[in-house]
Amino acid sequence: MDIEELPLIDALRGLAMLQQEFLRLALYVASQGPATFEGERLVCSLGDSQRRISTSLAMGAGQSLETLLRMAKLRGIPVRDAYPVARSAFESFLNASYLLAESDEVASRAIRYIDYAAWKHFNRKRGRGEFALEIRSDADQQATLEEKFPEFSGKGKGRWTNHDVPSRIKMVGELAGRRAASRLLAADFLLYSLSSEIIHGSPFGVSYFFSAHQTGEKTTDGFRAATICQLEEILIGVIHAGCGYLSAFFGLQDMQAPLKAEEKIFNRLFELSTKPSDAFPPASLCPAG
């Protein structure tokens, strides 16, 4: 069936499901061993720490995309909850791309951060003045920091990375190629700031959700139709992020056959996302059962 014969939201869901198959291929090669795709033998050449942490992150991103595929059937107010899931998928794909592109030493530090963050979770303080809470499981936190987590001890060292999102995208571009970074940059542009407004419950975030894409008279059906447009934008952004990860994974390891398949997925995404809305039949306003 031609893409013009499907509503855009359904065409995007189909493309995302196809992308998920290639994500499963990447995860299999990284975690289980060699595989063959279109006659090419695929063997993971990542360092052990790179492979472990990037695979865990990419698997989490893939699960979030599965959740979004189910949420793509929603209409109206529940669509608001798709934004934090999309943000998680994007950042997980980005971090997976960054850590597989970086050195094994950087990936090792990210793995060590897991134990530090678990300890920190039970040794922290939150709040101001009389409205503050503190939890302690360690009688001498400073000693533990210096003995067990020296790399995270000191001002500005308590994070798994000091690179912000734009810097991580830049590093992916420098280490894994412009193609991977450009896909991640598009996802960042489409999702990051808007999802922040909605996740944090800002006045603009609330206003955007209830008014975006609505034209003419404000009606319930108009609002429900507008939320379909928001779901389309979310899927476009997350598929960009997935393409970024696949491009980084296959490109860094010179896996040409799946890299060409990723390019075909991206080209289809570009085709879908640049066609005028009237090229597609309208999607149903009723939530699917």
XYZ file of N, CA and C in Angstrom, residues 23-34 44 46 51-52 55-56 59 249:
60
model
N 16.853 -2.317 15.139
C 17.362 -2.147 16.492
C 17.578 -3.513 17.141
N 16.638 -4.432 16.940
C 16.801 -5.774 17.490
C 18.036 -6.456 16.906
N 18.300 -6.224 15.634
C 19.495 -6.784 15.005
C 20.755 -6.237 15.668
N 20.805 -4.926 15.875
C 21.967 -4.308 16.519
C 22.147 -4.850 17.934
N 21.060 -4.955 18.688
C 21.137 -5.459 20.059
C 21.580 -6.915 20.085
N 21.131 -7.689 19.127
C 21.533 -9.093 19.070
C 23.033 -9.210 18.816
N 23.525 -8.475 17.839
C 24.946 -8.547 17.502
C 25.805 -8.092 18.683
N 25.337 -7.071 19.409
C 26.109 -6.533 20.531
C 26.066 -7.438 21.756
N 24.969 -8.168 21.949
C 24.816 -8.918 23.196
C 24.924 -10.433 23.037
N 24.574 -10.950 21.849
C 24.536 -12.400 21.665
C 25.660 -12.938 20.789
N 26.093 -12.147 19.824
C 27.172 -12.605 18.960
C 26.894 -12.300 17.501
N 27.733 -12.811 16.610
C 27.625 -12.491 15.183
C 26.285 -12.903 14.584
N 30.364 -7.676 16.343
C 30.537 -6.491 17.180
C 32.007 -6.309 17.545
N 32.987 -3.451 19.392
C 33.036 -2.461 20.454
C 33.803 -3.006 21.659
N 30.090 -1.764 24.770
C 29.032 -2.687 24.364
C 27.992 -2.838 25.472
N 28.442 -3.027 26.696
C 27.517 -3.274 27.810
C 26.594 -2.084 28.064
N 24.352 -0.923 24.914
C 23.278 -1.881 24.626
C 22.134 -1.738 25.619
N 22.469 -1.559 26.909
C 21.429 -1.378 27.915
C 20.587 -0.139 27.626
N 18.416 -0.624 24.445
C 17.282 -1.502 24.725
C 16.179 -0.729 25.451
N 25.870 2.941 15.354
C 26.245 1.557 15.639
C 26.777 0.850 14.401
